Short mmCIF file of C-alpha atoms in Angstrom, two decimals:
data_model
loop_
_atom_site.label_atom_id
_atom_site.label_comp_id
_atom_site.label_asym_id
_atom_site.label_seq_id
_atom_site.Cartn_x
_atom_site.Cartn_y
_atom_site.Cartn_z
CA MET A 189 -8.45 -23.45 36.93
CA PRO A 190 -8.56 -21.38 33.92
CA LEU A 191 -9.34 -23.12 30.64
CA CYS A 192 -8.34 -21.42 27.60
CA THR A 193 -9.13 -23.66 23.81
CA ILE A 194 -7.92 -21.31 21.21
CA THR A 195 -8.93 -23.04 17.46
CA THR A 196 -7.30 -20.89 13.94
CA ASN A 197 -6.86 -21.66 10.64
CA LEU A 198 -3.46 -19.78 10.72
CA PRO A 199 -0.63 -22.89 9.99
CA ASP A 200 0.76 -24.60 13.26
CA GLU A 201 4.45 -22.91 12.47
CA LYS A 202 3.04 -19.02 12.51
CA LEU A 203 2.56 -19.81 16.50
CA SER A 204 4.91 -21.10 18.26
CA ASP A 205 5.41 -22.28 22.41
CA THR A 206 6.46 -18.93 23.39
CA PHE A 207 2.66 -17.57 22.07
CA LEU A 208 1.57 -20.74 24.18
CA LYS A 209 3.65 -19.50 27.52
CA GLU A 210 2.60 -16.03 26.98
CA THR A 211 -0.87 -17.33 26.89
CA SER A 212 -1.31 -18.74 29.56
CA ALA A 213 0.75 -15.73 32.00
CA LEU A 214 -1.07 -13.55 30.12
CA ILE A 215 -4.93 -15.65 31.83
CA ALA A 216 -2.81 -16.21 34.84
CA LYS A 217 -2.88 -12.08 35.54
CA LEU A 218 -6.03 -11.00 33.88
CA LEU A 219 -7.47 -13.36 36.57
CA ASP A 220 -5.20 -12.86 39.64
CA LYS A 221 -4.55 -16.95 39.58
CA ASP A 222 -1.55 -18.70 40.28
CA GLU A 223 -0.69 -19.86 36.29
CA LYS A 224 0.55 -24.23 37.62
CA HIS A 225 -3.90 -23.80 37.26
CA VAL A 226 -3.51 -22.39 33.86
CA GLN A 227 -4.00 -24.49 31.36
CA VAL A 228 -3.88 -23.90 27.49
CA THR A 229 -4.45 -25.48 24.10
CA LEU A 230 -3.89 -24.89 20.34
CA PHE A 231 -5.49 -26.12 17.49
CA CYS A 232 -4.09 -24.75 14.63
CA ASN A 233 -4.78 -25.27 10.79
CA VAL A 234 -8.76 -25.67 11.65
CA ARG A 235 -10.45 -25.63 8.81
CA THR A 236 -13.27 -22.42 9.36
CA ILE A 237 -15.62 -19.79 8.26
CA SER A 238 -15.89 -16.68 9.61
CA SER A 239 -18.23 -13.68 8.23
CA GLY A 240 -18.56 -16.12 5.25
CA SER A 241 -14.22 -15.28 4.36
CA LEU A 242 -11.76 -17.85 4.56
CA GLU A 243 -9.63 -15.74 5.62
CA PRO A 244 -7.53 -16.13 8.39
CA CYS A 245 -9.30 -16.32 12.04
CA MET A 246 -9.35 -17.24 15.55
CA THR A 247 -11.25 -18.47 18.59
CA PHE A 248 -10.40 -17.87 21.22
CA TYR A 249 -12.50 -19.62 25.12
CA LEU A 250 -12.22 -19.33 28.01
CA SER A 251 -13.35 -21.02 30.85
CA SER A 252 -13.17 -20.04 34.98
CA PHE A 253 -14.94 -20.91 37.62
CA GLU A 254 -17.00 -18.41 38.82
CA ARG A 255 -15.45 -15.66 36.95
CA PHE A 256 -17.30 -14.45 33.83
CA ARG A 257 -20.45 -12.65 35.41
CA PRO A 258 -22.92 -10.10 34.37
CA GLY A 259 -21.22 -6.56 35.68
CA ASP A 260 -17.47 -7.95 36.11
CA ASN A 261 -14.54 -7.49 34.23
CA ASN A 262 -15.27 -9.02 30.98
CA ARG A 263 -15.27 -6.26 28.97
CA LYS A 264 -11.34 -5.18 30.45
CA TYR A 265 -10.63 -9.09 30.04
CA GLY A 266 -11.56 -9.12 25.86
CA ASP A 267 -10.10 -5.40 25.35
CA GLU A 268 -6.39 -7.40 26.74
CA ILE A 269 -6.86 -10.34 25.05
CA GLY A 270 -7.72 -9.17 22.30
CA LYS A 271 -5.18 -6.28 21.79
CA PHE A 272 -2.50 -9.55 23.01
CA LEU A 273 -3.97 -11.20 20.35
CA ALA A 274 -3.66 -9.01 17.28
CA GLU A 275 -0.22 -8.30 18.72
CA LYS A 276 0.80 -11.74 18.51
CA THR A 277 -1.53 -13.09 14.95
CA GLY A 278 -1.16 -9.77 13.55
CA LEU A 279 -5.35 -10.54 13.36
CA PRO A 280 -7.65 -7.89 12.70
CA ASP A 281 -10.46 -7.29 15.87
CA SER A 282 -13.08 -8.31 12.94
CA ARG A 283 -11.51 -11.73 12.69
CA MET A 284 -11.59 -12.53 16.44
CA ARG A 285 -13.54 -13.58 18.71
CA VAL A 286 -13.45 -14.12 22.22
CA ILE A 287 -15.57 -15.83 24.46
CA PHE A 288 -16.19 -16.30 28.20
CA HIS A 289 -17.77 -19.40 29.58
CA ASP A 290 -18.61 -19.09 33.46
CA LEU A 291 -18.08 -22.53 35.53
CA GLN A 292 -19.93 -23.33 38.35
CA PRO A 293 -17.73 -26.85 41.15
CA ILE A 294 -20.03 -28.91 39.17
CA ASP A 295 -18.78 -28.77 35.38
CA VAL A 296 -15.49 -29.91 36.09
CA GLY A 297 -14.17 -33.61 37.97
CA PHE A 298 -10.96 -33.82 39.51
CA PRO A 299 -8.49 -37.20 39.27
CA PRO A 300 -8.25 -38.48 42.66
CA LEU A 301 -4.64 -37.05 43.52
#
């Protein structure tokens, strides 16, 4: 169950619903998960300062069950996500952060079905 939260000070009109759909598909492909389990949340217009600058920037948080362990594919994931974000947003690498969080089953509650 990959969960992705993206925060940026880019304006909402810069990132369309297509960006969300493409992000979801990328995560499913990278993590070899069924896209029906992927959730992407986007927060635009977030007042943010990064490296002492108010220039456009983005933080991409990605969590998934037991996926991001030392020695795993974190470098590959980061490279692919970085290329995707640069292509879609025009932001340079220096204005993006990609953060992985390895979830454990105890970290997530599921509503009753």
